Amino acid sequence: MLKFDEDKYRNDLTAQVNAIADGKKIADEITKQGYDNIFFVGVGGTYAMMMNFVTLAKQYTKIPVYLEQAGELVLVDNPHLTKNSLVITGSKSGDTKEIVNAEKWLKEKGIRIAAMVMSKESAVGELCDWRIPLQVFKGVEFEYLSMYGIFYGLLADNGDFPRFDEFYDQIKSNMVEGIINTQKNFDNRAEEIAKKYYNTDYQMWIGGGELWGEVYLYTMCILEEMQWLKTKAVTSAEFFHGTLELVDKDLPVFLVKSVGKYRPLDERVEAFLKKENNNLTVFDINDYMIKGFDKEFQPIISPIISTIILNGRLSKHLESHSGHDLDMRRYYRQFKY
Amino acid sequence: MLKFDEDKYRNDLTAQVNAIADGKKIADEITKQGYDNIFFVGVGGTYAMMMNFVTLAKQYTKIPVYLEQAGELVLVDNPHLTKNSLVITGSKSGDTKEIVNAEKWLKEKGIRIAAMVMSKESAVGELCDWRIPLQVFKGVEFEYLSMYGIFYGLLADNGDFPRFDEFYDQIKSNMVEGIINTQKNFDNRAEEIAKKYYNTDYQMWIGGGELWGEVYLYTMCILEEMQWLKTKAVTSAEFFHGTLELVDKDLPVFLVKSVGKYRPLDERVEAFLKKENNNLTVFDINDYMIKGFDKEFQPIISPIISTIILNGRLSKHLESHSGHDLDMRRYYRQFKY
């Protein structure tokens, strides 16, 4: 497959799966210390990835779980954020400006920080109390996996996720080869879609629930940032309250269908679009689900499925057709602003 | 001014300002009953309007304040939503499908509902425990004002907004004529902007903090729904993490600048855009602020300023240039879907 080093990828994924045990140990330590609430703090792709956990928290726990923009967090004194809070943040590079600033601000207040970062020897790594191990820079699937140990570990320790061990067993038995196989299975379709759409003026993307972060991320951090393609992303819950009016027969529309409780909202959108639009692409996560996971766990791992087919495969084929290198930037990290 | 019946508007606004006292009475009654948390539940424009209160809550209160999509709420059992919760919802028409469904679901669970609605004799009006009076269908400024009595009333009763009476006095003294004058002052600029941009393929809109809901609403519920113009809206906090790469010298970009604590994020975006783009329109809410309000209250009323200049005036001039009636819909409420 295009830009896919299977051996290296398998080794990295295996290491990331093994690191879930380290995340669980962090969770156990924090649980022992006690905490009142969890603040996810991110920006950009990392913020988008965190949306999934905040959404699923609503189905699992009474622990208050908040999501904050790192840049906004430091500008107000949120009364819920105290010394008894736990902040979970992350920066793949370890030097994201907003995250470093937020960590410094949090340290001054004596608030505990667990940070997903590749290296402890980075600004973000040095400022955090616990490093949540991240194996590689590219691939949001690694970020999701990095969070499983700490997040579901905290829930398990609180009695809210009693099947943690079974979940982890199923990951260890099925995740690595499952992720690789799904990408192989999707690759031909990725090529077809990329060929058809690499040069569009504008794409409308729709999704929701535990997959909304993925739709948000794919449009903003991949299509806009890495391919300079204009997009609109809207949730399935909101689609009928404004954005639908842009739909005509020819508009390129993409729908990512959830496998969880919010699926009926996606189905309503799909039924409408099948009548009113002739240029619809549906990514039903059910069609690409990894084998070996119980029904309960499928919505939890669904953003991994979404990210490996879209970020993992579709973007590589878009790059190949457009000739626009995914690493090319006009501005981001090109100069100070 | 275009499509502006000053006498009727003044009367309606005056009635809406007077109704703040009714909202405060509802707050007093609910406070007496007691409650654990507040759930704002909306969809579309009403959801967007509610974002402002949830954002400002972070500066004022320890009461947990959540925001939920009506369509999503009913699909999960959120452990924070209990008989001790208060739901604040709203539907201008009184028959919005998602809101009626959510109310029925909430009633079955015995959860109290306060609903912003024009008439008690509507589905939404009949299902709620308290009607939050709304004077007219059009104009988001009426919606914001309708929420002031109940929301800031609840905060005041909890000791979190001790200057409630001064705030209401300043509204009674300054709001009605201030809103009318600001629209008159902005009207020429609205005409210039509309003339230049009514026919664009795509517009990028940026804003944040307590104004994010307004940027979200104006792009989705006005430009997309009512003018069929393609847009991308992104927060100032996120702009630098993807969307910025779409910016070139000619792209039509619009920035709504906050007057509150999040303003530095807007200023960073503005500085960048002034260097990299020659087609930038900045709406600095400071330039249109109504006289007679203390500094503390200006961020609170800032979405009203944003909505009266954008929804109130700019959209009327867009309609006049495009010839596209703001009430024309392809789909919304045209048939069942």
XYZ file of C-alpha atoms in Angstrom:
674
model
C 0.000 0.000 0.000
C 0.937 3.621 -0.666
C 3.184 5.068 2.061
C 2.642 2.135 4.380
C 5.590 0.428 6.072
C 3.746 -2.578 7.449
C 6.525 -3.937 9.655
C 7.298 -0.631 11.331
C 3.590 0.135 11.703
C 2.931 -3.259 13.318
C 5.794 -2.769 15.776
C 4.663 0.723 16.695
C 1.041 -0.342 17.131
C 2.087 -3.284 19.288
C 4.145 -0.973 21.497
C 1.198 1.422 21.759
C -1.141 -1.402 22.751
C 1.345 -2.569 25.387
C 1.556 0.991 26.761
C -2.121 0.800 27.749
C -0.866 -1.056 30.825
C 1.298 1.979 31.715
C -1.714 4.250 31.322
C -3.696 2.007 33.656
C -0.943 2.309 36.291
C -1.164 6.108 36.062
C -4.930 5.834 36.530
C -4.461 3.648 39.611
C -2.036 6.161 41.128
C -4.353 9.118 40.470
C -7.330 7.198 41.836
C -5.349 6.520 45.013
C -4.611 10.240 45.328
C -8.256 11.137 44.621
C -9.687 13.793 42.306
C -12.973 15.665 41.811
C -13.179 15.952 38.052
C -11.282 15.467 34.788
C -10.413 18.307 32.432
C -9.353 17.317 28.935
C -7.311 20.229 27.577
C -6.247 20.282 23.948
C -5.992 22.218 20.720
C -6.507 21.203 17.089
C -6.250 17.507 16.344
C -5.639 16.589 19.964
C -8.723 18.543 21.063
C -10.743 16.748 18.381
C -9.484 13.353 19.535
C -10.520 14.192 23.116
C -14.124 14.902 22.054
C -14.674 11.172 21.790
C -13.878 10.550 25.446
C -16.022 13.430 26.669
C -18.952 12.151 24.595
C -18.597 8.558 25.783
C -18.208 9.730 29.393
C -21.912 10.636 29.242
C -22.723 6.951 28.933
C -20.387 5.663 31.593
C -19.660 7.865 34.551
C -20.831 10.416 37.077
C -17.295 11.828 37.265
C -17.561 15.335 35.756
C -15.533 15.303 32.529
C -14.895 18.621 30.773
C -13.226 19.544 27.499
C -11.403 22.858 27.176
C -9.451 24.713 24.527
C -5.936 25.184 25.905
C -5.850 28.775 24.623
C -9.143 29.635 26.323
C -8.550 27.786 29.588
C -5.825 30.147 30.772
C -7.893 33.289 30.177
C -10.573 32.636 32.789
C -10.734 31.223 36.295
C -13.125 28.328 35.873
C -14.529 27.588 39.356
C -14.621 23.846 38.601
C -10.880 23.716 37.932
C -9.164 23.345 41.299
C -6.258 21.565 42.987
C -8.533 18.534 43.136
C -8.898 18.439 39.363
C -6.978 16.183 37.024
C -5.941 17.656 33.687
C -5.367 15.312 30.759
C -3.624 17.076 27.917
C -1.363 16.183 25.031
C 0.998 17.409 22.375
C 2.481 15.015 19.882
C 5.484 17.244 19.206
C 5.861 18.142 22.879
C 6.170 21.848 22.105
C 2.691 22.992 20.995
C 2.586 26.612 22.127
C -0.933 26.584 23.607
C -0.286 23.366 25.545
C 3.028 24.529 26.996
C 1.379 27.792 28.115
C -1.532 25.917 29.667
C 0.776 23.545 31.526
C 2.788 26.438 32.989
C -0.411 28.136 34.092
C -1.710 24.895 35.634
C 1.566 24.206 37.447
C 1.409 27.599 39.138
C -1.987 26.646 40.467
C -0.722 23.255 41.647
C -3.046 21.308 39.365
C -1.980 17.808 38.356
C -1.282 17.110 34.686
C -1.118 13.892 32.703
C 0.138 14.558 29.176
C 0.204 12.420 26.079
C 3.579 13.113 24.514
C 6.275 11.192 22.653
C 9.181 12.234 24.816
C 9.585 13.129 28.471
C 12.455 15.358 27.281
C 10.199 17.948 25.714
C 8.600 21.084 27.122
C 5.243 19.335 27.507
C 6.909 16.187 28.866
C 8.903 18.072 31.459
C 5.964 20.095 32.742
C 3.583 17.182 33.264
C 3.277 15.010 36.351
C 2.623 11.865 34.336
C 3.647 11.162 30.778
C 1.046 9.186 28.827
C 3.274 7.348 26.353
C 2.776 8.039 22.648
C 4.744 5.867 20.252
C 4.771 7.827 16.968
C 3.935 11.293 15.671
C 1.568 10.369 12.849
C -1.663 8.430 13.107
C -4.525 9.436 15.381
C -5.127 5.746 16.154
C -2.004 5.943 18.347
C -3.498 8.888 20.234
C -6.767 7.112 20.945
C -4.920 4.016 22.149
C -2.657 6.172 24.334
C -5.730 7.461 26.186
C -7.358 4.063 26.795
C -5.218 3.090 29.772
C -5.630 6.306 31.716
C -9.222 7.158 30.794
C -10.916 3.774 30.952
C -8.567 2.953 33.825
C -9.926 5.885 35.832
C -13.467 4.820 34.989
C -12.721 1.210 35.941
C -11.183 2.288 39.249
C -14.347 4.298 39.910
C -16.568 1.274 39.258
C -17.893 2.743 35.994
C -16.157 0.466 33.515
C -16.055 -2.952 35.165
C -15.098 -4.793 31.973
C -11.740 -3.017 31.597
C -9.727 -6.246 31.615
C -11.906 -7.864 28.952
C -11.677 -4.708 26.860
C -7.891 -4.720 27.112
C -7.753 -8.457 26.338
C -9.784 -7.921 23.180
C -7.471 -5.070 22.173
C -4.396 -7.208 22.735
C -5.867 -10.115 20.763
C -7.414 -8.207 17.858
C -6.432 -4.577 17.502
C -3.071 -4.627 15.728
C -3.878 -7.064 12.923
C -7.431 -5.720 12.756
C -6.208 -2.180 12.113
C -3.828 -3.396 9.421
C -6.434 -5.585 7.715
C -9.094 -2.880 7.700
C -6.696 -0.528 5.959
C -5.898 -3.168 3.361
C -9.601 -3.854 2.824
C -10.410 -0.168 2.452
C -7.496 0.768 0.239
C -9.159 0.196 -3.145
C -12.175 2.218 -2.116
C -9.874 4.965 -0.830
C -8.258 5.143 -4.254
C -11.643 5.373 -6.020
C -12.903 8.115 -3.708
C -9.663 10.084 -3.894
C -9.645 9.955 -7.694
C -13.172 11.318 -7.788
C -12.830 14.053 -5.187
C -9.194 15.189 -4.861
C -9.901 18.340 -6.817
C -13.267 19.505 -5.422
C -13.898 23.147 -4.519
C -15.828 22.295 -1.395
C -16.866 19.192 0.527
C -19.620 18.820 3.101
C -18.920 16.301 5.882
C -21.472 15.043 8.379
C -21.204 12.819 11.442
C -21.992 12.826 15.105
C -21.834 11.408 18.586
C -18.599 9.608 19.385
C -17.425 10.157 15.782
C -17.953 13.905 15.627
C -14.377 14.604 16.700
C -13.171 12.511 13.770
C -15.292 14.400 11.242
C -14.122 17.680 12.753
C -10.497 16.524 12.680
C -10.520 15.049 9.197
C -12.004 18.155 7.604
C -9.914 20.711 9.525
C -6.590 18.962 10.134
C -6.372 16.852 6.977
C -8.469 18.266 4.132
C -7.991 21.938 5.055
C -4.535 21.868 6.601
C -2.859 19.190 4.477
C -4.700 19.403 1.139
C -5.977 23.000 1.195
C -9.485 21.795 0.312
C -12.447 23.832 1.550
C -14.870 21.986 3.793
C -17.901 22.328 6.013
C -18.364 19.858 8.844
C -21.673 19.628 10.676
C -23.105 17.186 13.180
C -25.937 14.869 12.213
C -27.973 16.414 15.032
C -27.595 19.899 13.532
C -27.593 19.158 9.807
C -31.325 19.794 9.448
C -31.065 23.237 11.023
C -29.252 25.225 8.382
C -26.608 23.400 6.394
C -29.090 21.126 4.591
C -30.163 24.087 2.462
C -26.811 23.989 0.622
C -27.479 20.464 -0.623
C -28.344 20.007 -4.262
C -28.007 16.993 -6.525
C -24.306 17.531 -7.286
C -22.742 18.737 -4.033
C -20.018 16.375 -2.746
C -21.352 15.149 0.593
C -19.713 12.662 2.950
C -21.402 10.949 5.883
C -19.582 8.973 8.580
C -22.062 6.594 10.211
C -21.715 5.746 13.873
C -22.093 2.267 15.339
C -23.249 3.570 18.697
C -26.315 5.056 20.314
C -26.357 8.124 18.078
C -26.676 6.117 14.854
C -30.387 6.974 14.331
C -29.376 10.608 13.769
C -26.980 9.546 11.004
C -29.654 7.339 9.466
C -32.059 10.266 9.263
C -29.421 12.310 7.437
C -28.628 9.413 5.121
C -32.274 8.885 4.162
C -32.624 12.575 3.325
C -29.399 12.717 1.304
C -30.206 9.585 -0.686
C -33.282 11.400 -1.962
C -31.847 14.867 -2.503
C -28.226 14.294 -3.522
C -26.521 12.149 -6.174
C -22.980 12.694 -4.974
C -23.039 11.088 -1.532
C -20.276 8.946 -0.020
C -21.173 7.002 3.123
C -18.552 5.563 5.430
C -20.458 3.126 7.600
C -18.103 2.193 10.417
C -19.975 -1.123 10.718
C -18.583 -2.152 7.328
C -15.009 -1.761 8.551
C -15.358 -2.856 12.178
C -12.483 -4.933 13.506
C -13.430 -8.507 14.387
C -13.238 -9.802 17.936
C -14.793 -6.928 19.877
C -17.996 -7.167 21.881
C -20.915 -4.934 20.854
C -20.339 -2.735 23.907
C -16.785 -1.947 22.874
C -17.449 -1.219 19.213
C -18.546 2.416 19.659
C -15.495 2.946 21.870
C -13.062 1.844 19.186
C -15.088 3.309 16.293
C -13.048 6.537 15.988
C -9.978 4.363 15.453
C -11.758 2.726 12.518
C -12.757 6.119 11.155
C -9.265 7.540 11.482
C -7.456 4.604 9.872
C -9.663 4.618 6.783
C -9.828 8.413 6.370
C -6.549 9.770 7.737
C -4.755 6.497 7.224
C -5.764 5.605 3.685
C -7.955 8.204 1.982
C -5.548 11.066 2.670
C -2.612 9.145 1.154
C -4.561 8.650 -2.065
C -5.687 12.272 -2.114
C -2.035 13.271 -1.862
C -1.095 10.923 -4.647
C -3.724 12.393 -6.981
C -3.366 16.036 -6.054
C 0.413 16.002 -5.914
C -0.011 18.159 -2.815
C 2.372 16.765 -0.178
C 0.524 16.144 3.108
C 3.438 17.773 4.920
C 3.400 21.018 2.954
C 2.317 24.087 4.921
C 1.952 27.732 3.951
C 2.029 28.977 7.522
C 1.854 26.379 10.302
C 5.217 26.236 12.049
C 6.771 28.018 9.058
C 7.284 31.269 10.970
C 6.174 32.987 14.166
C 2.678 34.452 14.390
C -33.912 51.283 7.183
C -34.575 48.247 4.996
C -37.225 45.936 6.503
C -37.240 47.724 9.825
C -40.498 48.759 11.476
C -39.056 50.932 14.227
C -42.233 51.425 16.247
C -43.171 47.768 16.330
C -39.574 46.767 17.055
C -39.353 49.246 19.957
C -42.591 47.953 21.450
C -41.531 44.334 21.132
C -38.101 45.009 22.607
C -39.627 46.926 25.497
C -41.971 44.022 26.229
C -39.032 41.586 26.067
C -37.018 43.707 28.493
C -39.991 43.856 30.860
C -40.321 40.069 30.687
C -36.904 39.715 32.334
C -38.766 40.268 35.595
C -40.932 37.228 34.833
C -37.821 35.163 34.143
C -36.392 36.242 37.495
C -39.562 35.053 39.252
C -39.175 31.639 37.608
C -35.571 31.561 38.826
C -36.678 32.390 42.362
C -39.244 29.588 42.328
C -36.740 27.036 41.009
C -34.142 28.155 43.528
C -36.680 27.617 46.290
C -37.346 24.096 45.009
C -33.605 23.400 44.688
C -31.686 21.810 41.822
C -28.294 20.145 41.249
C -27.386 21.329 37.789
C -28.651 23.111 34.682
C -28.974 21.441 31.278
C -29.403 23.760 28.317
C -31.039 21.673 25.580
C -31.421 23.065 22.092
C -31.003 22.548 18.382
C -29.873 24.866 15.583
C -30.118 28.576 16.301
C -31.429 28.036 19.814
C -28.523 25.703 20.615
C -26.116 28.314 19.250
C -27.697 31.043 21.385
C -27.297 28.851 24.476
C -23.537 28.470 23.906
C -23.092 31.989 25.226
C -24.562 31.171 28.628
C -22.577 27.967 29.002
C -19.366 29.827 28.168
C -20.070 32.692 30.559
C -21.059 30.236 33.300
C -17.362 29.318 33.490
C -16.652 32.791 34.797
C -19.493 33.038 37.260
C -20.664 29.888 38.939
C -19.889 26.512 40.443
C -23.337 25.270 39.421
C -22.671 22.628 36.756
C -24.058 23.983 33.480
C -24.243 21.634 30.489
C -25.251 22.109 26.871
C -26.856 19.253 24.957
C -28.236 18.653 21.496
C -31.914 17.805 21.914
C -31.624 15.006 19.347
C -28.662 13.433 21.152
C -29.929 13.882 24.705
C -32.721 11.348 24.366
C -30.467 8.612 22.988
C -28.335 8.107 26.095
C -28.878 8.034 29.830
C -26.571 10.782 31.012
C -25.867 10.056 34.691
C -25.763 13.798 35.477
C -29.316 14.320 34.247
C -31.646 13.419 37.121
C -34.862 14.506 38.810
C -32.783 17.157 40.523
C -31.728 18.691 37.224
C -33.256 21.755 35.632
C -33.606 21.738 31.852
C -33.724 25.049 30.013
C -34.853 24.592 26.446
C -36.578 26.620 23.770
C -38.348 26.614 20.453
C -39.450 29.837 18.858
C -42.184 28.161 16.828
C -43.207 25.951 19.732
C -43.242 22.832 17.556
C -39.573 22.066 16.744
C -39.551 18.292 16.379
C -36.362 17.617 18.369
C -37.478 19.842 21.260
C -40.968 18.342 21.510
C -39.419 14.841 21.555
C -36.912 15.851 24.212
C -39.614 17.396 26.390
C -41.755 14.245 26.224
C -38.726 12.140 27.158
C -37.865 14.477 30.036
C -41.453 14.530 31.341
C -41.476 10.745 31.578
C -38.415 10.973 33.764
C -40.002 13.674 35.915
C -37.368 16.279 35.036
C -38.368 19.940 35.290
C -38.388 22.021 32.114
C -38.308 25.761 31.540
C -38.863 26.564 27.867
C -38.447 29.743 25.879
C -41.450 29.855 23.582
C -43.823 32.440 22.166
C -47.045 30.756 23.193
C -48.084 28.532 26.079
C -50.609 27.046 23.613
C -48.004 25.194 21.600
C -46.570 21.690 21.935
C -43.421 23.019 23.588
C -45.405 25.454 25.727
C -47.789 22.781 26.967
C -45.057 20.316 27.880
C -42.913 22.698 29.920
C -43.257 23.498 33.611
C -42.359 27.134 33.113
C -42.739 29.211 29.982
C -39.907 31.698 29.467
C -41.695 34.440 27.538
C -40.504 35.219 24.007
C -42.062 38.207 22.332
C -41.424 37.682 18.621
C -40.243 34.964 16.240
C -37.442 36.823 14.481
C -34.382 38.392 16.054
C -31.952 36.452 18.236
C -31.631 39.528 20.492
C -35.092 38.624 21.818
C -33.876 35.116 22.651
C -30.851 36.364 24.581
C -33.013 38.810 26.531
C -35.547 36.069 27.259
C -32.813 34.043 28.991
C -31.470 36.869 31.167
C -34.149 36.690 33.837
C -33.978 32.965 34.415
C -30.251 32.400 33.905
C -28.748 35.388 35.674
C -31.602 35.118 38.155
C -30.535 31.591 39.084
C -26.937 32.762 39.372
C -27.982 35.739 41.502
C -30.055 33.539 43.790
C -27.016 31.299 44.198
C -24.819 34.261 45.170
C -22.858 34.127 41.914
C -24.196 37.249 40.228
C -24.716 39.765 43.026
C -25.137 42.722 40.678
C -28.284 41.351 39.050
C -30.395 44.399 39.940
C -27.825 46.850 38.569
C -27.556 44.761 35.412
C -31.316 44.815 34.945
C -31.454 48.558 35.680
C -28.848 49.206 32.984
C -30.835 47.073 30.541
C -34.043 48.942 31.328
C -32.327 52.316 30.927
C -30.216 51.634 27.854
C -30.981 48.482 25.941
C -33.958 49.333 23.747
C -32.729 52.639 22.312
C -29.156 51.314 22.278
C -30.121 48.360 20.106
C -32.007 50.613 17.714
C -29.207 53.191 17.498
C -26.499 50.593 16.921
C -28.450 49.199 13.998
C -28.847 52.679 12.539
C -25.137 53.360 12.996
C -24.141 50.098 11.378
C -26.564 50.196 8.485
C -24.327 51.967 5.941
C -21.482 49.583 6.634
C -23.881 46.643 6.323
C -24.828 47.889 2.847
C -21.172 48.212 1.791
C -20.272 44.749 3.041
C -23.349 43.131 1.525
C -22.661 44.729 -1.866
C -19.130 43.360 -1.845
C -19.857 39.830 -0.622
C -23.442 38.810 -1.431
C -22.271 36.650 -4.278
C -19.179 34.892 -2.851
C -18.586 31.171 -3.332
C -17.305 30.669 0.173
C -16.740 32.754 3.295
C -14.528 32.000 6.266
C -15.804 33.265 9.625
C -13.818 33.358 12.853
C -14.709 34.236 16.427
C -14.602 32.764 19.872
C -15.456 32.723 23.533
C -18.846 34.193 24.373
C -19.319 35.135 20.678
C -18.635 31.724 19.193
C -22.322 30.808 19.238
C -23.046 33.924 17.181
C -20.427 33.073 14.544
C -21.726 29.511 14.428
C -25.317 30.740 14.147
C -24.720 33.451 11.575
C -22.854 31.148 9.200
C -25.156 28.134 9.568
C -28.607 29.619 10.190
C -28.317 32.795 8.114
C -25.680 32.515 5.377
C -26.188 28.809 4.699
C -29.869 28.403 5.493
C -31.216 31.740 4.310
C -28.796 32.779 1.534
C -27.415 29.391 0.441
C -23.854 30.708 0.751
C -21.093 28.248 1.617
C -19.189 28.986 4.800
C -16.616 27.696 7.222
C -16.753 28.855 10.827
C -13.854 28.233 13.169
C -12.997 29.458 16.658
C -10.118 31.859 17.199
C -8.586 29.271 19.515
C -8.562 26.655 16.741
C -7.913 28.782 13.668
C -4.157 28.208 13.776
C -4.572 24.430 13.820
C -5.799 23.687 10.326
C -8.096 26.241 8.748
C -5.420 28.939 8.456
C -3.850 26.992 5.591
C -6.813 27.933 3.357
C -6.063 31.625 3.723
C -4.558 33.423 0.770
C -4.593 37.094 -0.178
C -8.071 37.028 -1.764
C -10.155 34.707 0.425
C -13.151 36.487 2.014
C -12.494 36.283 5.745
C -14.634 37.726 8.539
C -13.570 38.108 12.159
C -15.925 38.940 15.029
C -13.876 40.408 17.880
C -14.913 39.776 21.455
C -14.943 42.405 24.194
C -14.372 39.848 26.948
C -11.602 37.753 28.392
C -11.047 35.776 25.186
C -10.213 38.865 23.110
C -6.447 38.140 22.974
C -7.194 35.048 20.874
C -9.083 37.200 18.352
C -6.249 39.728 18.311
C -3.742 37.018 17.429
C -5.935 35.937 14.519
C -6.392 39.538 13.392
C -2.657 40.254 13.398
C -2.028 37.175 11.278
C -4.820 37.949 8.817
C -3.775 41.570 8.376
C -0.453 40.275 7.072
C -1.644 37.350 4.981
C -5.023 38.408 3.608
C -6.292 41.477 1.736
C -9.970 40.644 1.959
C -10.594 40.788 5.708
C -13.667 42.274 7.386
C -13.429 42.819 11.143
C -16.481 43.347 13.323
C -15.104 44.673 16.581
C -17.975 44.540 19.046
C -16.302 47.394 20.949
C -17.084 49.713 18.037
C -20.792 49.017 18.334
C -21.167 48.622 22.098
C -24.311 50.128 23.576
C -23.659 53.027 25.933
C -24.555 52.851 29.626
C -23.290 49.389 30.525
C -20.516 48.700 33.030
C -17.380 46.940 31.767
C -18.422 43.743 33.561
C -21.701 43.564 31.678
C -20.349 44.294 28.202
C -19.220 40.713 27.399
C -22.616 39.497 28.633
C -24.543 41.643 26.182
C -21.973 41.338 23.377
C -23.800 38.559 21.480
C -26.796 40.889 21.275
C -24.573 43.461 19.580
C -23.208 40.839 17.211
C -26.641 39.535 16.322
C -28.234 42.915 15.672
C -25.500 44.019 13.283
C -25.131 40.676 11.466
C -28.544 39.025 11.574
C -30.331 42.310 12.076
C -28.728 44.459 9.391
C -26.171 42.639 7.242
C -28.543 39.834 6.322
C -31.217 42.306 5.147
C -28.727 43.941 2.793
C -27.491 40.570 1.546
C -31.091 39.694 0.724
C -31.581 42.979 -1.052
C -28.506 42.423 -3.265
C -28.909 38.715 -3.903
C -32.649 38.839 -4.462
C -32.727 35.646 -2.411
C -35.586 35.979 0.080
C -34.408 35.219 3.622
C -37.545 33.126 4.109
C -37.029 30.900 1.079
C -36.207 27.255 1.871
C -35.518 24.279 -0.361
C -36.228 21.736 2.363
C -36.672 23.051 5.912
C -40.302 22.630 6.924
C -41.215 22.200 3.243
C -41.956 18.488 3.627
C -41.389 15.629 6.068
C -37.926 14.039 6.314
